[in-house]
PDB file of C-alpha atoms in Angstrom:
ATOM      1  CA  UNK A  28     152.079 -11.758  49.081  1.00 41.00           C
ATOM      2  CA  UNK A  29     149.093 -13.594  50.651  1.00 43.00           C
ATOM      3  CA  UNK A  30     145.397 -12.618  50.989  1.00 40.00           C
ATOM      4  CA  UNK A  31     143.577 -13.915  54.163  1.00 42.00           C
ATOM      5  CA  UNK A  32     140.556 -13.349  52.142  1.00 41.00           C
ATOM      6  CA  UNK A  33     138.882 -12.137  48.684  1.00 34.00           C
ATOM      7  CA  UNK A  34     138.234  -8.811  49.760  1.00 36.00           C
ATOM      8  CA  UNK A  35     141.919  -8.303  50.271  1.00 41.00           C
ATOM      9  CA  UNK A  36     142.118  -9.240  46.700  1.00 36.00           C
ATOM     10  CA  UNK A  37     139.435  -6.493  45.987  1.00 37.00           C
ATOM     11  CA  UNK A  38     140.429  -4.391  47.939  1.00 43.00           C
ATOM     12  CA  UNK A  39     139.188  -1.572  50.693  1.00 46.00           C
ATOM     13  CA  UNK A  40     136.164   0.649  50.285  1.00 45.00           C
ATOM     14  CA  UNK A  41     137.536   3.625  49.053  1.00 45.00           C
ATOM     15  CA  UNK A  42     137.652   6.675  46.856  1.00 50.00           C
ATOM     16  CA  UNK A  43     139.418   6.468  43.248  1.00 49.00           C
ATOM     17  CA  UNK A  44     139.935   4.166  40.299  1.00 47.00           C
ATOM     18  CA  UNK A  45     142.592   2.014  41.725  1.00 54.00           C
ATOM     19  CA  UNK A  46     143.444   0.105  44.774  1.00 55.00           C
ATOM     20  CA  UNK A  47     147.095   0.365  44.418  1.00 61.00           C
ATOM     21  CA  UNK A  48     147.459   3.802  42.987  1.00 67.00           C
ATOM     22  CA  UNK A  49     144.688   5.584  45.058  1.00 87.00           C
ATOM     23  CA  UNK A  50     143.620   3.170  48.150  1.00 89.00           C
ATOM     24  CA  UNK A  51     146.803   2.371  48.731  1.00 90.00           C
ATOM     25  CA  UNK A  52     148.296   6.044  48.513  1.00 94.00           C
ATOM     26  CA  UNK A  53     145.598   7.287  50.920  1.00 94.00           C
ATOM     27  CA  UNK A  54     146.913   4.785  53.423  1.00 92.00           C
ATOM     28  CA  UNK A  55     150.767   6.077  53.039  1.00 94.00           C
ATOM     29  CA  UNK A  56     149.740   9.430  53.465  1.00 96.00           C
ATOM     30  CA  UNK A  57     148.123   8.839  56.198  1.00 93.00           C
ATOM     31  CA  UNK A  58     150.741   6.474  57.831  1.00 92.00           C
ATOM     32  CA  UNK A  59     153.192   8.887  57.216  1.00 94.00           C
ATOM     33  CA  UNK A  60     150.945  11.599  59.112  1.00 94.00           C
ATOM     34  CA  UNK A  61     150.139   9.531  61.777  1.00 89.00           C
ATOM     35  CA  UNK A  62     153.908   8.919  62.636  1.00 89.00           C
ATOM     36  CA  UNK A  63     154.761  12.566  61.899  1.00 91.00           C
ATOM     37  CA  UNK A  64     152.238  13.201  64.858  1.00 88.00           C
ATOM     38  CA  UNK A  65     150.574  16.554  63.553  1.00 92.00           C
ATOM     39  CA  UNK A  66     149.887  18.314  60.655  1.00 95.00           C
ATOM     40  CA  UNK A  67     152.656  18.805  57.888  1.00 97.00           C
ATOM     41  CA  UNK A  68     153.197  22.416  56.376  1.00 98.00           C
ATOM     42  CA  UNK A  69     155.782  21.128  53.654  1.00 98.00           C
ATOM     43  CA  UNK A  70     155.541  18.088  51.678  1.00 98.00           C
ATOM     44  CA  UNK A  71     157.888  16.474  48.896  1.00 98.00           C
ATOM     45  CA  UNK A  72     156.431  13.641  47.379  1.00 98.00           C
ATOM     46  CA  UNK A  73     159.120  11.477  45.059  1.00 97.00           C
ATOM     47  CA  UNK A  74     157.103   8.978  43.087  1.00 96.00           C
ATOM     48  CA  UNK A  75     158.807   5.852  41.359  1.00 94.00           C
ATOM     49  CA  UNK A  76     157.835   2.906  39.241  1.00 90.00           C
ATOM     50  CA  UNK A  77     154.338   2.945  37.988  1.00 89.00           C
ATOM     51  CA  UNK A  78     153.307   5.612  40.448  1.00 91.00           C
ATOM     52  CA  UNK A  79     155.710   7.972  38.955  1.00 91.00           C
ATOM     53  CA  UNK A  80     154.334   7.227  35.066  1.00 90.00           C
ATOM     54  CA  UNK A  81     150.431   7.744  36.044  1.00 88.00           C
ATOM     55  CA  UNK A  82     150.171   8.988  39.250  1.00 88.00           C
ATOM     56  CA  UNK A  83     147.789  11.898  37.981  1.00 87.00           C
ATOM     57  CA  UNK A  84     145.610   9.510  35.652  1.00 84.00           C
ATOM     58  CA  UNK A  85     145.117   7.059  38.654  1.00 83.00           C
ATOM     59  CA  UNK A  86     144.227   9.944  41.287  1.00 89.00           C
ATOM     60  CA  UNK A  87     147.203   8.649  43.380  1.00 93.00           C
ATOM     61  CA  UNK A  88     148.266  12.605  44.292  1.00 95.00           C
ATOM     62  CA  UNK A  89     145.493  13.272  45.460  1.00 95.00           C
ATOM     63  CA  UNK A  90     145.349  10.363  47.613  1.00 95.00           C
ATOM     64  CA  UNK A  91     148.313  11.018  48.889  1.00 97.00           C
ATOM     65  CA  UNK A  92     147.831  14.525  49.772  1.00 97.00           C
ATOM     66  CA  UNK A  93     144.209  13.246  51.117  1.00 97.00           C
ATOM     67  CA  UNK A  94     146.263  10.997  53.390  1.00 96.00           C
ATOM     68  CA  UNK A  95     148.525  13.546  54.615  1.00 97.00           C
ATOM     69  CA  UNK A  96     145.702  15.595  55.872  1.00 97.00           C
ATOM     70  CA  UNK A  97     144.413  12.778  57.931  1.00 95.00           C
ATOM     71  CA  UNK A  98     141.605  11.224  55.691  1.00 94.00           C
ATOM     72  CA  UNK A  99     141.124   7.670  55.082  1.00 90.00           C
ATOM     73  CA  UNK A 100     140.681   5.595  52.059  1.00 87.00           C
ATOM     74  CA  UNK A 101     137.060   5.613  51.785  1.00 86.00           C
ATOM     75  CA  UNK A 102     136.507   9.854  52.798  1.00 92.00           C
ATOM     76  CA  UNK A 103     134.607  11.790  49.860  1.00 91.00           C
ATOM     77  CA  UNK A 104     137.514  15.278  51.001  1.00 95.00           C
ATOM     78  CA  UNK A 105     139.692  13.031  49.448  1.00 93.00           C
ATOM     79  CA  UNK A 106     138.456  13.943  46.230  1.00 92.00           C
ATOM     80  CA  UNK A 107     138.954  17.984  46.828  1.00 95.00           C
ATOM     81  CA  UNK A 108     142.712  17.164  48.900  1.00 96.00           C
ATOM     82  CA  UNK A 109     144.567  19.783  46.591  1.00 97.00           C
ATOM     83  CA  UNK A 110     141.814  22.707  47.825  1.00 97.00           C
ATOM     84  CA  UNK A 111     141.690  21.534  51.268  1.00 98.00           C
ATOM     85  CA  UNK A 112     145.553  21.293  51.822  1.00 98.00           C
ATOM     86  CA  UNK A 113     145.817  25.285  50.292  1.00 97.00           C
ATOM     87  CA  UNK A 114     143.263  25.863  53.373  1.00 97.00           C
ATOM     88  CA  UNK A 115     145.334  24.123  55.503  1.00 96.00           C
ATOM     89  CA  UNK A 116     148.160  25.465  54.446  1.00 97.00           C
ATOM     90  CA  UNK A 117     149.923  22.597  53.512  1.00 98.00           C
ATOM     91  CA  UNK A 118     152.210  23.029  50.156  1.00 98.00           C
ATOM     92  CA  UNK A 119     152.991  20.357  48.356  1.00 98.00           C
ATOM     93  CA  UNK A 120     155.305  19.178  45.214  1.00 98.00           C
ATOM     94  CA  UNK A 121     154.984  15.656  43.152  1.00 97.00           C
ATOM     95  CA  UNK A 122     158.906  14.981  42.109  1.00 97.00           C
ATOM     96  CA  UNK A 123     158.336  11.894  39.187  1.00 95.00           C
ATOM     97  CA  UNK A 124     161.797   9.652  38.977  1.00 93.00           C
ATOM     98  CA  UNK A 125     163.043   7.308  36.837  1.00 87.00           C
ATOM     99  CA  UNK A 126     165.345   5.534  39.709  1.00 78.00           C
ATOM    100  CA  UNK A 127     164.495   1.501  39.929  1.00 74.00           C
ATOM    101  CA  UNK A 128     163.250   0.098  42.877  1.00 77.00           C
ATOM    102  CA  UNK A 129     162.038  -2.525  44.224  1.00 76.00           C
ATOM    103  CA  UNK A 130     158.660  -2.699  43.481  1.00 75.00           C
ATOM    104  CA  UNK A 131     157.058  -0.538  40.933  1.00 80.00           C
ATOM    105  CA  UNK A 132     154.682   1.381  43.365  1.00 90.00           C
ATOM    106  CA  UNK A 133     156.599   3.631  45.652  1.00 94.00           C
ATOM    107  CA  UNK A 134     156.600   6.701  47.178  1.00 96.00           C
ATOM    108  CA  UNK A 135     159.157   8.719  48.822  1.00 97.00           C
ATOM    109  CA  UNK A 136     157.898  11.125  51.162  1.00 98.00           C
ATOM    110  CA  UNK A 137     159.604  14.023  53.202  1.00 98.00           C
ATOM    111  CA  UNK A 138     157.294  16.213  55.249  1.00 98.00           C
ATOM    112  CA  UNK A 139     158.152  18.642  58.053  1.00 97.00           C
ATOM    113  CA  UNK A 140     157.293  22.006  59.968  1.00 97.00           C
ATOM    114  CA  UNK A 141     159.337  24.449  61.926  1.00 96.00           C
ATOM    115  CA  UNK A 142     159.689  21.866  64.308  1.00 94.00           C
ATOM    116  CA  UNK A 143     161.343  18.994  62.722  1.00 94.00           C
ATOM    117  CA  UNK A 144     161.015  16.699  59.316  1.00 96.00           C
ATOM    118  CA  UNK A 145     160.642  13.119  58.443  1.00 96.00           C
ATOM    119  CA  UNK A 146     161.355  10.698  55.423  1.00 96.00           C
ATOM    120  CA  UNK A 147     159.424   8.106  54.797  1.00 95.00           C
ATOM    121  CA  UNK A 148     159.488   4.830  51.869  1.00 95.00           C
ATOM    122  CA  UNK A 149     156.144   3.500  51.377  1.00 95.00           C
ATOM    123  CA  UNK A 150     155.202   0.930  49.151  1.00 93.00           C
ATOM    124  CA  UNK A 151     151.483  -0.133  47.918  1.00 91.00           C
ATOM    125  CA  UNK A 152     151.216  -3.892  47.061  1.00 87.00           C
ATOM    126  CA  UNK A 153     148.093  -4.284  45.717  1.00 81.00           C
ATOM    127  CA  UNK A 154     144.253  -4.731  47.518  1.00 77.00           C
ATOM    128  CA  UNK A 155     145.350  -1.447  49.431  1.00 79.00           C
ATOM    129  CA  UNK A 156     147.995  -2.935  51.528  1.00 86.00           C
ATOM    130  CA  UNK A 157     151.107  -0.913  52.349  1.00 90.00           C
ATOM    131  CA  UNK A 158     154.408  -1.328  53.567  1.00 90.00           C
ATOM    132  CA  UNK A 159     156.513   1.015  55.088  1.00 92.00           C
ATOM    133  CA  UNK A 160     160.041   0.257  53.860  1.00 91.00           C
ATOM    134  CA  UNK A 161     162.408   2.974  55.660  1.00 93.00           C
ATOM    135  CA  UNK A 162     161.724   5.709  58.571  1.00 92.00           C
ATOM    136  CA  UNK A 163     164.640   8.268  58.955  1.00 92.00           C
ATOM    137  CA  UNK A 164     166.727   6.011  57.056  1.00 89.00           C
ATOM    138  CA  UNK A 165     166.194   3.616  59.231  1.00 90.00           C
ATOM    139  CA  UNK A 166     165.235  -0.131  57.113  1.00 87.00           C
ATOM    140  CA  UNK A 167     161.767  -2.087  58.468  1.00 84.00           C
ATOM    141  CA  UNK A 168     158.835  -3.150  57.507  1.00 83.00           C
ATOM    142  CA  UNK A 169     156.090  -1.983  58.590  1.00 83.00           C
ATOM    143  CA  UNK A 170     152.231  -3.039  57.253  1.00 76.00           C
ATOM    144  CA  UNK A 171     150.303  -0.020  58.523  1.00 69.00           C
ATOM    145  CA  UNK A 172     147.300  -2.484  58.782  1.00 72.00           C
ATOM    146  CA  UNK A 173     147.919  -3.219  62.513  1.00 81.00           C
ATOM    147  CA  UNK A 174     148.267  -1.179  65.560  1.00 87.00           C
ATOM    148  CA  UNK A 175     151.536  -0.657  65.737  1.00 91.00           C
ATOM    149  CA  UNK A 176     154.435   0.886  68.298  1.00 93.00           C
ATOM    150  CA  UNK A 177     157.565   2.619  66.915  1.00 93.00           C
ATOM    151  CA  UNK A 178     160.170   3.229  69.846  1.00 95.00           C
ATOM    152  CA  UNK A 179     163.502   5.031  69.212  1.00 93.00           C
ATOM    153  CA  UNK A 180     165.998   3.812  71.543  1.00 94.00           C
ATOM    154  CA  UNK A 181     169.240   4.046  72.538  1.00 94.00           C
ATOM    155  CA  UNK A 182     171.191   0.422  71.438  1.00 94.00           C
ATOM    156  CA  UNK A 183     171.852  -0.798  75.481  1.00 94.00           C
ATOM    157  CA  UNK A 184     171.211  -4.516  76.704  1.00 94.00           C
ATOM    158  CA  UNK A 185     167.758  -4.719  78.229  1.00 95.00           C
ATOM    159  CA  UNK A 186     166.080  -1.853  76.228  1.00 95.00           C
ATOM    160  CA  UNK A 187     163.903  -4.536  74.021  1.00 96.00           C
ATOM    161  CA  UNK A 188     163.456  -6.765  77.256  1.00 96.00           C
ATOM    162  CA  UNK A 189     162.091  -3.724  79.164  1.00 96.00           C
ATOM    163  CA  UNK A 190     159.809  -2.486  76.228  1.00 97.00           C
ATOM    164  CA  UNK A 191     158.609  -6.058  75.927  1.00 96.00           C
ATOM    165  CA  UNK A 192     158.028  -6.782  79.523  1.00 96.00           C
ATOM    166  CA  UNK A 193     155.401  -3.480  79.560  1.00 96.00           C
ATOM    167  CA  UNK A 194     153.688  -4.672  77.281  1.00 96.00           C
ATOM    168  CA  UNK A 195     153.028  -7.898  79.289  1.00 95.00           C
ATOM    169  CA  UNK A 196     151.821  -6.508  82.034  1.00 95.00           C
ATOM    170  CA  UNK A 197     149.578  -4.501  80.303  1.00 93.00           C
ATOM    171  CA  UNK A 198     148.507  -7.389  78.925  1.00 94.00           C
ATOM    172  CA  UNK A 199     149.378  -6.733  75.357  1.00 95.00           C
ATOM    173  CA  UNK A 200     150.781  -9.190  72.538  1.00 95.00           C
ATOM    174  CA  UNK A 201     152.573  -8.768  70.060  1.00 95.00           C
ATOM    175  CA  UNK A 202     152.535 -10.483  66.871  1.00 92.00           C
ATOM    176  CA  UNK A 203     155.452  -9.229  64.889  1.00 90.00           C
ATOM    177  CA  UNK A 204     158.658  -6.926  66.427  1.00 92.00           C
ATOM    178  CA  UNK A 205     161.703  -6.214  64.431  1.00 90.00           C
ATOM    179  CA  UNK A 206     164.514  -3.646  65.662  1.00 92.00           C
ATOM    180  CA  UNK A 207     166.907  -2.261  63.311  1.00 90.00           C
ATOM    181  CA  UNK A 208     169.945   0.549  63.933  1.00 86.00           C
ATOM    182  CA  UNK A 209     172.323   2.315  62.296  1.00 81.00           C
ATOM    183  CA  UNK A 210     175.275   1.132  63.833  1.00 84.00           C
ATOM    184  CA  UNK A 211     176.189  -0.676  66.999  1.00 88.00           C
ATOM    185  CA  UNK A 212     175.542   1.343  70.597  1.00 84.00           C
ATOM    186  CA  UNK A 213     173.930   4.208  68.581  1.00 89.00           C
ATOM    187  CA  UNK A 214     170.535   4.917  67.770  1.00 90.00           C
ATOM    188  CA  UNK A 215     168.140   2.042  67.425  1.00 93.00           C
ATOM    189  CA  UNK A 216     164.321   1.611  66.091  1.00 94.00           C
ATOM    190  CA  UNK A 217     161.593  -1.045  67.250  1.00 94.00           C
ATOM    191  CA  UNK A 218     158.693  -1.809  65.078  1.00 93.00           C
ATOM    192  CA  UNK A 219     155.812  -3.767  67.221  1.00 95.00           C
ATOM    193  CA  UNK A 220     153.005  -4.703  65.712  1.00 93.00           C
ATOM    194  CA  UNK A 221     150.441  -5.853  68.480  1.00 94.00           C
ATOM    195  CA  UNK A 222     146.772  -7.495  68.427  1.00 92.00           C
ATOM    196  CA  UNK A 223     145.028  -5.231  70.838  1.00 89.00           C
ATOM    197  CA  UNK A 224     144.475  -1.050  70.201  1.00 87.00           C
ATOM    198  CA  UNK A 225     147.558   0.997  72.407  1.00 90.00           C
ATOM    199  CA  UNK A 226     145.936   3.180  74.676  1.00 91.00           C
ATOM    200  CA  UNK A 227     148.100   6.281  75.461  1.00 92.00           C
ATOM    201  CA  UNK A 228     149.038   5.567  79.344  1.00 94.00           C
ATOM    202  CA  UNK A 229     150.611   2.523  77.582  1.00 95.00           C
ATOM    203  CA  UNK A 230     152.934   4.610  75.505  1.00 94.00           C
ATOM    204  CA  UNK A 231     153.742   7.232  78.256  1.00 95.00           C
ATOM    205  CA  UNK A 232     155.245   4.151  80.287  1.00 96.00           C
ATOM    206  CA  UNK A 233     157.174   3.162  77.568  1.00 96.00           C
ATOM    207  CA  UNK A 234     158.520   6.357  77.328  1.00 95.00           C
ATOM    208  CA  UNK A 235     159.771   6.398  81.017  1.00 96.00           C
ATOM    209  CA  UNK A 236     161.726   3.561  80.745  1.00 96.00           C
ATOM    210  CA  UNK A 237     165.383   4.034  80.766  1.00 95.00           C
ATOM    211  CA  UNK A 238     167.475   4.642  77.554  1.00 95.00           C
ATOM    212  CA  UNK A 239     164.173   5.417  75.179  1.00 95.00           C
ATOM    213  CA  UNK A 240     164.236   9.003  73.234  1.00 92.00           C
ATOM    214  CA  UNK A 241     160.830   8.917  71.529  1.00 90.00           C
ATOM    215  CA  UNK A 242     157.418   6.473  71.250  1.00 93.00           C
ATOM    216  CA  UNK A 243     154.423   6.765  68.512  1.00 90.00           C
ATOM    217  CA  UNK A 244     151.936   4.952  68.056  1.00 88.00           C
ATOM    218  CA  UNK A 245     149.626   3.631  64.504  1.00 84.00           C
ATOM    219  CA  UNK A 246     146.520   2.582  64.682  1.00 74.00           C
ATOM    220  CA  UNK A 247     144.780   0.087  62.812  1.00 66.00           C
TER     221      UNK A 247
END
């Protein structure tokens, strides 16, 4: 991994011991809110690696749960998550496992309501960076430090071309895109990470265009 600078190395402002176990937990909770769209009311959080042996020393459940209800890595309610989700009514359950992956700091989380759920891999990789590993099953990566587009399509010739050619007019670049699917003419997922903030008209175009089934946005 490469640092642009040495606060990277440092790491955020932020609340909690650790950049990796609590800054970087915030920022997966709240990535994984901020593509859920709303406000879980069910959580299940499946820790591995070194999250799963400290996670309660290190203040990275709370972060999480702090993330989940919206707050960022520096916010003091982070502190106070576990009382503010029972207001909220968010319930919650930290699942320690003893699986191997990849990299020693990951997270597993499924979240939902009574309209739908989601399952999300994040990853923290030191400084407070993140990345997003799998959506829905679906494989990208995904930094969570840009703004970002994620468009689920249907896999037809010219859906990227259209999506990209929107984003052009609107004067928009990208800096990184990936698409990934499941299998051929089925479901597909892009992942564009773009240098200017999305504003929503943006994404409501996007969303008219022929063959796509759902558009969210991250911000930076």
């Amino acid at each position: 991994m490469k640092f642009k600078s040495v606060f990277d190395i440092i790491g955020p402002v932020m609340i909690g011991p650790s950049s990796s176990h609590t800054a970087g937990a915030a920022r997966i909770g709240l990535v994984t809110r901020e593509l859920f769209g709303r406000q879980p009311t069910w959580a299940k959080i499946y820790l591995y690696g070194s999250f799963a042996e400290t996670y309660k020393g290190h203040g990275t459940d709370i972060a999480i749960i702090g993330g989940l209800l919206g707050f960022d890595t520096f916010d003091e309610r982070i502190k106070t998550s576990f009382e503010l989700a029972e207001e909220a009514r968010l319930t919650f359950e930290f699942i320690p496992e003893s699986g191997h992956t990849e990299h020693p700091n990951t997270a597993r989380l499924v979240i939902g309501d009574e309209s739908g759920e989601m399952e999300l891999i994040g990853v923290s990789i030191g400084g407070g960076k993140i990345e997003i590993s799998e959506l829905n099953g679906f494989p990208l990566r995904l930094s969570g430090n840009h703004s970002a587009i994620l468009v689920v399509h249907d896999d037809k010739p010219g859906s990227i071309a259209k999506v990209a050619s929107c984003l052009a007019e609107q004067n928009i670049n990208i800096g990184h895109m990936e698409v990934s699917r499941k299998e051929q003419g089925q479901m597909a997922l892009m992942v564009i990470e773009v240098d200017q903030p999305i504003e929503d008209e943006v994404l409501q175009q996007i969303a008219l265009l022929p063959h796509i089934t759902q558009v969210t946005k991250i911000s930076d």
